[in-house]
PDB file of C-alpha atoms in Angstrom:
ATOM      1  CA  UNK A   1       4.302  35.234  36.730  1.00 36.00           C
ATOM      2  CA  UNK A   2       0.556  35.459  36.513  1.00 37.00           C
ATOM      3  CA  UNK A   3      -1.151  34.279  33.360  1.00 40.00           C
ATOM      4  CA  UNK A   4      -4.621  35.356  32.355  1.00 41.00           C
ATOM      5  CA  UNK A   5      -6.360  32.494  30.583  1.00 47.00           C
ATOM      6  CA  UNK A   6      -8.138  31.432  28.529  1.00 43.00           C
ATOM      7  CA  UNK A   7      -7.178  34.503  26.447  1.00 41.00           C
ATOM      8  CA  UNK A   8      -5.806  33.561  23.096  1.00 38.00           C
ATOM      9  CA  UNK A   9      -5.342  36.895  21.329  1.00 36.00           C
ATOM     10  CA  UNK A  10      -3.078  39.741  22.228  1.00 39.00           C
ATOM     11  CA  UNK A  11      -4.098  43.343  21.563  1.00 36.00           C
ATOM     12  CA  UNK A  12      -2.172  45.299  18.982  1.00 36.00           C
ATOM     13  CA  UNK A  13       0.086  48.153  20.049  1.00 40.00           C
ATOM     14  CA  UNK A  14      -1.377  51.423  21.313  1.00 43.00           C
ATOM     15  CA  UNK A  15       0.025  53.197  18.256  1.00 41.00           C
ATOM     16  CA  UNK A  16      -2.088  51.025  15.959  1.00 38.00           C
ATOM     17  CA  UNK A  17      -5.144  51.556  18.169  1.00 47.00           C
ATOM     18  CA  UNK A  18      -4.681  55.329  18.040  1.00 48.00           C
ATOM     19  CA  UNK A  19      -4.335  55.205  14.263  1.00 43.00           C
ATOM     20  CA  UNK A  20      -7.535  53.199  13.987  1.00 48.00           C
ATOM     21  CA  UNK A  21      -9.371  55.684  16.252  1.00 51.00           C
ATOM     22  CA  UNK A  22      -8.178  58.612  14.160  1.00 47.00           C
ATOM     23  CA  UNK A  23      -9.242  56.874  10.985  1.00 45.00           C
ATOM     24  CA  UNK A  24     -12.697  56.026  12.346  1.00 47.00           C
ATOM     25  CA  UNK A  25     -13.271  59.618  13.505  1.00 46.00           C
ATOM     26  CA  UNK A  26     -12.619  60.988  10.023  1.00 45.00           C
ATOM     27  CA  UNK A  27     -14.673  58.404   8.142  1.00 47.00           C
ATOM     28  CA  UNK A  28     -18.142  56.969   8.478  1.00 56.00           C
ATOM     29  CA  UNK A  29     -16.763  53.507   7.625  1.00 63.00           C
ATOM     30  CA  UNK A  30     -15.425  51.761  10.739  1.00 68.00           C
ATOM     31  CA  UNK A  31     -11.913  50.344  10.567  1.00 67.00           C
ATOM     32  CA  UNK A  32     -11.702  46.546  10.500  1.00 70.00           C
ATOM     33  CA  UNK A  33     -10.508  44.935  13.727  1.00 69.00           C
ATOM     34  CA  UNK A  34      -6.855  43.880  13.789  1.00 66.00           C
ATOM     35  CA  UNK A  35      -6.226  40.221  12.969  1.00 61.00           C
ATOM     36  CA  UNK A  36      -5.911  37.941  16.025  1.00 62.00           C
ATOM     37  CA  UNK A  37      -2.447  36.831  17.106  1.00 60.00           C
ATOM     38  CA  UNK A  38      -2.671  33.304  18.478  1.00 75.00           C
ATOM     39  CA  UNK A  39      -0.584  31.962  21.324  1.00 82.00           C
ATOM     40  CA  UNK A  40       2.501  29.900  20.543  1.00 88.00           C
ATOM     41  CA  UNK A  41       2.865  26.244  21.431  1.00 86.00           C
ATOM     42  CA  UNK A  42       5.124  27.180  24.357  1.00 90.00           C
ATOM     43  CA  UNK A  43       2.524  29.601  25.705  1.00 90.00           C
ATOM     44  CA  UNK A  44      -0.144  26.901  25.441  1.00 90.00           C
ATOM     45  CA  UNK A  45       2.085  24.510  27.372  1.00 91.00           C
ATOM     46  CA  UNK A  46       2.584  27.091  30.109  1.00 93.00           C
ATOM     47  CA  UNK A  47      -1.135  27.732  30.448  1.00 92.00           C
ATOM     48  CA  UNK A  48      -1.864  23.993  30.770  1.00 93.00           C
ATOM     49  CA  UNK A  49       0.937  23.596  33.308  1.00 95.00           C
ATOM     50  CA  UNK A  50      -0.314  26.440  35.494  1.00 96.00           C
ATOM     51  CA  UNK A  51      -3.804  24.956  35.408  1.00 95.00           C
ATOM     52  CA  UNK A  52      -2.419  21.597  36.587  1.00 97.00           C
ATOM     53  CA  UNK A  53      -0.674  23.220  39.545  1.00 97.00           C
ATOM     54  CA  UNK A  54      -4.101  24.275  40.820  1.00 97.00           C
ATOM     55  CA  UNK A  55      -4.459  20.633  41.932  1.00 97.00           C
ATOM     56  CA  UNK A  56      -1.439  20.968  44.253  1.00 98.00           C
ATOM     57  CA  UNK A  57      -2.094  21.422  47.980  1.00 98.00           C
ATOM     58  CA  UNK A  58       0.248  22.051  50.891  1.00 98.00           C
ATOM     59  CA  UNK A  59       1.601  18.885  52.489  1.00 98.00           C
ATOM     60  CA  UNK A  60       1.515  16.834  49.290  1.00 98.00           C
ATOM     61  CA  UNK A  61       4.103  14.393  47.972  1.00 98.00           C
ATOM     62  CA  UNK A  62       4.431  15.303  44.287  1.00 98.00           C
ATOM     63  CA  UNK A  63       5.718  13.391  41.301  1.00 98.00           C
ATOM     64  CA  UNK A  64       7.636  15.924  39.205  1.00 98.00           C
ATOM     65  CA  UNK A  65       7.612  15.153  35.501  1.00 97.00           C
ATOM     66  CA  UNK A  66      10.243  15.647  32.843  1.00 96.00           C
ATOM     67  CA  UNK A  67      10.200  17.648  29.629  1.00 93.00           C
ATOM     68  CA  UNK A  68       9.350  20.982  28.092  1.00 91.00           C
ATOM     69  CA  UNK A  69       5.806  21.088  29.484  1.00 93.00           C
ATOM     70  CA  UNK A  70       6.490  19.725  32.963  1.00 96.00           C
ATOM     71  CA  UNK A  71       9.222  22.320  33.511  1.00 97.00           C
ATOM     72  CA  UNK A  72       6.575  25.073  33.581  1.00 97.00           C
ATOM     73  CA  UNK A  73       4.636  23.253  36.304  1.00 97.00           C
ATOM     74  CA  UNK A  74       7.802  22.817  38.367  1.00 98.00           C
ATOM     75  CA  UNK A  75       8.649  26.506  37.966  1.00 98.00           C
ATOM     76  CA  UNK A  76       5.167  27.411  39.186  1.00 98.00           C
ATOM     77  CA  UNK A  77       5.409  25.107  42.206  1.00 98.00           C
ATOM     78  CA  UNK A  78       8.742  26.674  43.132  1.00 98.00           C
ATOM     79  CA  UNK A  79       7.231  30.149  42.770  1.00 97.00           C
ATOM     80  CA  UNK A  80       4.267  29.303  45.036  1.00 98.00           C
ATOM     81  CA  UNK A  81       6.599  27.797  47.648  1.00 97.00           C
ATOM     82  CA  UNK A  82       8.719  30.955  47.600  1.00 97.00           C
ATOM     83  CA  UNK A  83       5.579  33.081  48.051  1.00 97.00           C
ATOM     84  CA  UNK A  84       4.422  30.943  50.975  1.00 97.00           C
ATOM     85  CA  UNK A  85       1.248  29.892  49.170  1.00 97.00           C
ATOM     86  CA  UNK A  86       2.382  26.258  49.285  1.00 97.00           C
ATOM     87  CA  UNK A  87       4.079  24.634  52.277  1.00 97.00           C
ATOM     88  CA  UNK A  88       5.536  21.259  53.247  1.00 97.00           C
ATOM     89  CA  UNK A  89       5.774  20.014  49.682  1.00 97.00           C
ATOM     90  CA  UNK A  90       7.974  17.008  48.891  1.00 98.00           C
ATOM     91  CA  UNK A  91       8.904  16.390  45.265  1.00 98.00           C
ATOM     92  CA  UNK A  92       9.973  13.105  43.684  1.00 98.00           C
ATOM     93  CA  UNK A  93      11.706  13.842  40.365  1.00 98.00           C
ATOM     94  CA  UNK A  94      11.386  11.574  37.337  1.00 98.00           C
ATOM     95  CA  UNK A  95      14.830  12.368  35.925  1.00 97.00           C
ATOM     96  CA  UNK A  96      18.207  13.858  36.754  1.00 97.00           C
ATOM     97  CA  UNK A  97      17.231  16.915  34.721  1.00 96.00           C
ATOM     98  CA  UNK A  98      14.113  17.458  36.819  1.00 98.00           C
ATOM     99  CA  UNK A  99      16.090  16.800  40.011  1.00 98.00           C
ATOM    100  CA  UNK A 100      18.469  19.635  39.126  1.00 98.00           C
ATOM    101  CA  UNK A 101      15.654  22.030  38.193  1.00 98.00           C
ATOM    102  CA  UNK A 102      13.714  21.335  41.402  1.00 98.00           C
ATOM    103  CA  UNK A 103      16.813  21.805  43.562  1.00 97.00           C
ATOM    104  CA  UNK A 104      17.531  25.138  41.884  1.00 97.00           C
ATOM    105  CA  UNK A 105      14.007  26.286  42.801  1.00 97.00           C
ATOM    106  CA  UNK A 106      14.263  25.207  46.422  1.00 97.00           C
ATOM    107  CA  UNK A 107      11.759  22.344  46.173  1.00 98.00           C
ATOM    108  CA  UNK A 108      12.481  19.680  48.855  1.00 98.00           C
ATOM    109  CA  UNK A 109      13.093  16.285  47.239  1.00 98.00           C
ATOM    110  CA  UNK A 110      12.822  12.637  48.185  1.00 98.00           C
ATOM    111  CA  UNK A 111      12.248   9.269  46.467  1.00 98.00           C
ATOM    112  CA  UNK A 112       9.921   6.273  46.342  1.00 98.00           C
ATOM    113  CA  UNK A 113      11.951   4.428  48.975  1.00 98.00           C
ATOM    114  CA  UNK A 114      10.867   7.069  51.493  1.00 98.00           C
ATOM    115  CA  UNK A 115       7.415   7.808  50.008  1.00 98.00           C
ATOM    116  CA  UNK A 116       5.931   4.757  48.337  1.00 97.00           C
ATOM    117  CA  UNK A 117       2.620   6.530  47.676  1.00 97.00           C
ATOM    118  CA  UNK A 118       2.592   9.809  45.735  1.00 98.00           C
ATOM    119  CA  UNK A 119      -0.367  12.158  46.236  1.00 98.00           C
ATOM    120  CA  UNK A 120      -0.182  13.792  42.823  1.00 98.00           C
ATOM    121  CA  UNK A 121       2.023  13.545  39.743  1.00 98.00           C
ATOM    122  CA  UNK A 122       2.145  16.187  37.010  1.00 98.00           C
ATOM    123  CA  UNK A 123       3.778  15.500  33.662  1.00 98.00           C
ATOM    124  CA  UNK A 124       3.464  16.063  29.946  1.00 96.00           C
ATOM    125  CA  UNK A 125       2.817  13.495  27.221  1.00 97.00           C
ATOM    126  CA  UNK A 126       3.834  12.931  23.617  1.00 97.00           C
ATOM    127  CA  UNK A 127       0.479  11.473  22.574  1.00 98.00           C
ATOM    128  CA  UNK A 128      -2.981  11.246  24.163  1.00 98.00           C
ATOM    129  CA  UNK A 129      -5.665   9.032  22.619  1.00 97.00           C
ATOM    130  CA  UNK A 130      -9.455   9.427  23.110  1.00 97.00           C
ATOM    131  CA  UNK A 131      -9.345   7.032  26.097  1.00 97.00           C
ATOM    132  CA  UNK A 132      -6.548   9.024  27.805  1.00 98.00           C
ATOM    133  CA  UNK A 133      -3.914   6.400  27.062  1.00 98.00           C
ATOM    134  CA  UNK A 134      -0.541   8.030  26.542  1.00 98.00           C
ATOM    135  CA  UNK A 135       2.763   7.787  24.782  1.00 98.00           C
ATOM    136  CA  UNK A 136       5.558   9.208  26.909  1.00 98.00           C
ATOM    137  CA  UNK A 137       9.318   9.018  27.029  1.00 96.00           C
ATOM    138  CA  UNK A 138      10.527  10.816  23.940  1.00 94.00           C
ATOM    139  CA  UNK A 139      12.640  12.792  26.388  1.00 92.00           C
ATOM    140  CA  UNK A 140      14.215   9.532  27.558  1.00 95.00           C
ATOM    141  CA  UNK A 141      12.787   9.266  31.101  1.00 96.00           C
ATOM    142  CA  UNK A 142       9.978   6.758  30.585  1.00 97.00           C
ATOM    143  CA  UNK A 143      11.080   4.184  33.182  1.00 98.00           C
ATOM    144  CA  UNK A 144      11.290   6.570  36.128  1.00 98.00           C
ATOM    145  CA  UNK A 145       8.181   8.388  34.941  1.00 98.00           C
ATOM    146  CA  UNK A 146       6.188   5.160  34.886  1.00 98.00           C
ATOM    147  CA  UNK A 147       7.462   4.091  38.314  1.00 98.00           C
ATOM    148  CA  UNK A 148       6.579   7.388  39.993  1.00 98.00           C
ATOM    149  CA  UNK A 149       3.363   8.118  38.131  1.00 98.00           C
ATOM    150  CA  UNK A 150       2.217   4.540  38.630  1.00 97.00           C
ATOM    151  CA  UNK A 151       2.580   5.063  42.385  1.00 98.00           C
ATOM    152  CA  UNK A 152       0.446   8.236  42.306  1.00 98.00           C
ATOM    153  CA  UNK A 153      -3.081   8.575  43.632  1.00 98.00           C
ATOM    154  CA  UNK A 154      -3.768  11.139  40.900  1.00 98.00           C
ATOM    155  CA  UNK A 155      -1.843  11.652  37.672  1.00 98.00           C
ATOM    156  CA  UNK A 156      -2.491  14.952  35.854  1.00 98.00           C
ATOM    157  CA  UNK A 157      -1.223  15.188  32.282  1.00 98.00           C
ATOM    158  CA  UNK A 158      -0.590  18.554  30.623  1.00 97.00           C
ATOM    159  CA  UNK A 159      -0.468  18.939  26.841  1.00 95.00           C
ATOM    160  CA  UNK A 160      -1.208  21.326  24.012  1.00 92.00           C
ATOM    161  CA  UNK A 161      -3.797  20.205  21.485  1.00 93.00           C
ATOM    162  CA  UNK A 162      -1.171  19.018  18.976  1.00 94.00           C
ATOM    163  CA  UNK A 163      -0.585  15.967  21.202  1.00 96.00           C
ATOM    164  CA  UNK A 164      -4.134  14.618  20.776  1.00 97.00           C
ATOM    165  CA  UNK A 165      -4.227  11.591  18.426  1.00 97.00           C
ATOM    166  CA  UNK A 166      -6.965   9.228  17.190  1.00 97.00           C
ATOM    167  CA  UNK A 167      -4.997   6.185  18.352  1.00 97.00           C
ATOM    168  CA  UNK A 168      -1.673   5.372  20.012  1.00 97.00           C
ATOM    169  CA  UNK A 169       1.017   5.791  17.363  1.00 96.00           C
ATOM    170  CA  UNK A 170      -1.259   8.115  15.419  1.00 95.00           C
ATOM    171  CA  UNK A 171       1.323  10.906  15.293  1.00 96.00           C
ATOM    172  CA  UNK A 172       3.631   8.538  13.349  1.00 95.00           C
ATOM    173  CA  UNK A 173       6.391   9.674  15.686  1.00 96.00           C
ATOM    174  CA  UNK A 174       8.435   7.535  18.049  1.00 96.00           C
ATOM    175  CA  UNK A 175       7.006   5.186  20.658  1.00 98.00           C
ATOM    176  CA  UNK A 176      10.086   4.611  22.837  1.00 98.00           C
ATOM    177  CA  UNK A 177      11.145   1.311  24.376  1.00 98.00           C
ATOM    178  CA  UNK A 178      13.952   1.250  26.949  1.00 98.00           C
ATOM    179  CA  UNK A 179      16.232  -1.761  26.512  1.00 98.00           C
ATOM    180  CA  UNK A 180      19.503  -3.035  27.945  1.00 98.00           C
ATOM    181  CA  UNK A 181      22.550  -2.232  25.775  1.00 98.00           C
ATOM    182  CA  UNK A 182      23.593  -5.904  25.513  1.00 98.00           C
ATOM    183  CA  UNK A 183      22.824  -7.140  21.962  1.00 98.00           C
ATOM    184  CA  UNK A 184      20.566  -4.178  21.306  1.00 98.00           C
ATOM    185  CA  UNK A 185      20.294  -4.942  17.581  1.00 98.00           C
ATOM    186  CA  UNK A 186      18.839  -8.355  18.364  1.00 98.00           C
ATOM    187  CA  UNK A 187      16.235  -6.759  20.660  1.00 98.00           C
ATOM    188  CA  UNK A 188      15.394  -4.033  18.145  1.00 98.00           C
ATOM    189  CA  UNK A 189      14.826  -6.600  15.369  1.00 98.00           C
ATOM    190  CA  UNK A 190      12.481  -8.622  17.588  1.00 98.00           C
ATOM    191  CA  UNK A 191      10.536  -5.489  18.509  1.00 98.00           C
ATOM    192  CA  UNK A 192      10.123  -4.599  14.848  1.00 98.00           C
ATOM    193  CA  UNK A 193       8.903  -8.126  13.990  1.00 98.00           C
ATOM    194  CA  UNK A 194       6.261  -7.917  16.731  1.00 97.00           C
ATOM    195  CA  UNK A 195       4.463  -5.160  14.840  1.00 97.00           C
ATOM    196  CA  UNK A 196       5.344  -5.888  11.211  1.00 97.00           C
ATOM    197  CA  UNK A 197       1.630  -5.961  10.344  1.00 96.00           C
ATOM    198  CA  UNK A 198       1.452  -2.307  11.449  1.00 96.00           C
ATOM    199  CA  UNK A 199       4.397  -1.318   9.260  1.00 96.00           C
ATOM    200  CA  UNK A 200       6.699  -0.931  12.249  1.00 97.00           C
ATOM    201  CA  UNK A 201      10.216   0.445  11.857  1.00 98.00           C
ATOM    202  CA  UNK A 202      12.574   0.219  14.855  1.00 98.00           C
ATOM    203  CA  UNK A 203      15.475   2.647  15.223  1.00 98.00           C
ATOM    204  CA  UNK A 204      18.076   3.095  17.925  1.00 98.00           C
ATOM    205  CA  UNK A 205      17.912   6.567  19.435  1.00 97.00           C
ATOM    206  CA  UNK A 206      21.169   8.476  19.109  1.00 97.00           C
ATOM    207  CA  UNK A 207      22.326  11.817  20.393  1.00 94.00           C
ATOM    208  CA  UNK A 208      21.556  14.768  18.152  1.00 88.00           C
ATOM    209  CA  UNK A 209      24.215  15.278  15.451  1.00 85.00           C
ATOM    210  CA  UNK A 210      25.939  12.069  16.522  1.00 89.00           C
ATOM    211  CA  UNK A 211      25.855   8.331  15.882  1.00 91.00           C
ATOM    212  CA  UNK A 212      26.445   7.613  19.555  1.00 96.00           C
ATOM    213  CA  UNK A 213      23.571   5.777  21.262  1.00 97.00           C
ATOM    214  CA  UNK A 214      21.434   7.874  23.600  1.00 97.00           C
ATOM    215  CA  UNK A 215      21.908   6.632  27.176  1.00 97.00           C
ATOM    216  CA  UNK A 216      19.112   6.961  29.728  1.00 98.00           C
ATOM    217  CA  UNK A 217      19.515   7.945  33.384  1.00 97.00           C
ATOM    218  CA  UNK A 218      19.456   4.193  34.056  1.00 97.00           C
ATOM    219  CA  UNK A 219      22.386   3.515  31.670  1.00 98.00           C
ATOM    220  CA  UNK A 220      20.125   1.851  29.091  1.00 98.00           C
ATOM    221  CA  UNK A 221      19.397   2.423  25.392  1.00 98.00           C
ATOM    222  CA  UNK A 222      16.129   3.422  23.729  1.00 98.00           C
ATOM    223  CA  UNK A 223      14.674   1.840  20.608  1.00 98.00           C
ATOM    224  CA  UNK A 224      12.102   4.030  18.865  1.00 98.00           C
ATOM    225  CA  UNK A 225       9.163   2.284  17.191  1.00 98.00           C
ATOM    226  CA  UNK A 226       7.380   4.031  14.304  1.00 98.00           C
ATOM    227  CA  UNK A 227       3.997   2.694  13.185  1.00 97.00           C
ATOM    228  CA  UNK A 228       2.257   3.189   9.838  1.00 96.00           C
ATOM    229  CA  UNK A 229      -1.042   1.767  11.150  1.00 95.00           C
ATOM    230  CA  UNK A 230      -2.946   1.209  14.395  1.00 96.00           C
ATOM    231  CA  UNK A 231      -1.339  -1.543  16.493  1.00 97.00           C
ATOM    232  CA  UNK A 232      -4.713  -2.717  17.822  1.00 96.00           C
ATOM    233  CA  UNK A 233      -5.161  -4.059  21.358  1.00 98.00           C
ATOM    234  CA  UNK A 234      -2.823  -1.924  23.485  1.00 98.00           C
ATOM    235  CA  UNK A 235      -2.774  -4.276  26.471  1.00 98.00           C
ATOM    236  CA  UNK A 236      -1.816  -7.180  24.221  1.00 98.00           C
ATOM    237  CA  UNK A 237       0.877  -5.014  22.590  1.00 98.00           C
ATOM    238  CA  UNK A 238       2.202  -4.045  26.013  1.00 98.00           C
ATOM    239  CA  UNK A 239       2.402  -7.662  27.147  1.00 98.00           C
ATOM    240  CA  UNK A 240       4.182  -8.710  23.954  1.00 98.00           C
ATOM    241  CA  UNK A 241       6.818  -6.007  24.332  1.00 98.00           C
ATOM    242  CA  UNK A 242       7.477  -6.683  28.003  1.00 98.00           C
ATOM    243  CA  UNK A 243       7.860 -10.446  27.424  1.00 98.00           C
ATOM    244  CA  UNK A 244      10.909  -9.891  25.219  1.00 98.00           C
ATOM    245  CA  UNK A 245      14.193 -10.476  27.100  1.00 97.00           C
ATOM    246  CA  UNK A 246      16.259  -7.314  26.974  1.00 98.00           C
ATOM    247  CA  UNK A 247      13.269  -4.967  27.232  1.00 98.00           C
ATOM    248  CA  UNK A 248      13.166  -2.839  30.380  1.00 98.00           C
ATOM    249  CA  UNK A 249       9.994  -0.756  29.805  1.00 98.00           C
ATOM    250  CA  UNK A 250       7.948   0.825  27.026  1.00 98.00           C
ATOM    251  CA  UNK A 251       6.455   4.277  26.595  1.00 98.00           C
ATOM    252  CA  UNK A 252       2.758   3.344  26.482  1.00 98.00           C
ATOM    253  CA  UNK A 253       1.104   4.600  29.677  1.00 98.00           C
ATOM    254  CA  UNK A 254      -2.194   2.713  29.668  1.00 98.00           C
ATOM    255  CA  UNK A 255      -5.059   3.533  32.038  1.00 97.00           C
ATOM    256  CA  UNK A 256      -2.779   5.698  34.174  1.00 98.00           C
ATOM    257  CA  UNK A 257      -3.886   9.291  33.565  1.00 98.00           C
ATOM    258  CA  UNK A 258      -6.568  10.577  35.942  1.00 97.00           C
ATOM    259  CA  UNK A 259      -6.927  13.971  34.249  1.00 98.00           C
ATOM    260  CA  UNK A 260      -5.639  15.443  30.989  1.00 98.00           C
ATOM    261  CA  UNK A 261      -5.479  19.237  30.637  1.00 97.00           C
ATOM    262  CA  UNK A 262      -5.405  20.337  26.999  1.00 96.00           C
ATOM    263  CA  UNK A 263      -4.567  23.909  25.996  1.00 92.00           C
ATOM    264  CA  UNK A 264      -5.789  24.928  22.558  1.00 91.00           C
ATOM    265  CA  UNK A 265      -6.955  27.875  20.495  1.00 82.00           C
ATOM    266  CA  UNK A 266     -10.409  27.788  22.093  1.00 82.00           C
ATOM    267  CA  UNK A 267      -9.149  27.628  25.677  1.00 87.00           C
ATOM    268  CA  UNK A 268      -8.493  24.995  28.316  1.00 91.00           C
ATOM    269  CA  UNK A 269     -10.204  21.593  28.142  1.00 94.00           C
ATOM    270  CA  UNK A 270     -10.076  19.269  31.161  1.00 96.00           C
ATOM    271  CA  UNK A 271     -10.658  15.595  30.428  1.00 96.00           C
ATOM    272  CA  UNK A 272     -11.201  13.222  33.368  1.00 96.00           C
ATOM    273  CA  UNK A 273     -10.983   9.459  33.408  1.00 87.00           C
TER     274      UNK A 273
END
């Protein structure tokens, strides 16, 4: 489906336009223009995703992201393959969910064992700071995302403007950490103590409407860290988290994004590293 962008207002119905024309013809005072109707967050995500797919070329090995934004990019890639505008694409999915979506669209799939270098990865993000550091993994796929996107020559991130933050943790929403299930409470308490100066609260992720622990595609748990204040040096924070026994990976993607495409009310903004 073609999208015309950046266009962020839709015209009113023809009936309203005709009424305005009739009114203006019978009065010397022009009718006021109709109020703008802004695009929804989902429409902004779709626009950013379609823009990211412009980086895709035939013959590429692609890292296929996970989540509500990445799904639009995958749909577009499948559409272009079906139309013959893209050929010889190989996709490496970052989750079981993405694997199923890509298969349903006829996208050929492989893995890092067969393709250790990925030409291009496209994925969304939960936070983007001014230096293009990211928080990812609120969908639960941070480990596979980091493996595949870390192996990519170019990593394009697609977001709507609500994901832009002044610093990592600035949304005051979860920064996920994947941990082994064994003694998870012990690990969660140690994670919380690491960042007590930043007002950190650590919570085990559970399934919606349930007390059952959320289980990742790798059969692990996720502890969500919530920060009241800036955690400071991100590389030092990363090292401290990864040194804890029981931690598998965290959701800070530092110095990984090559390009961030932001869709907002004023149009598309492309930020390059």
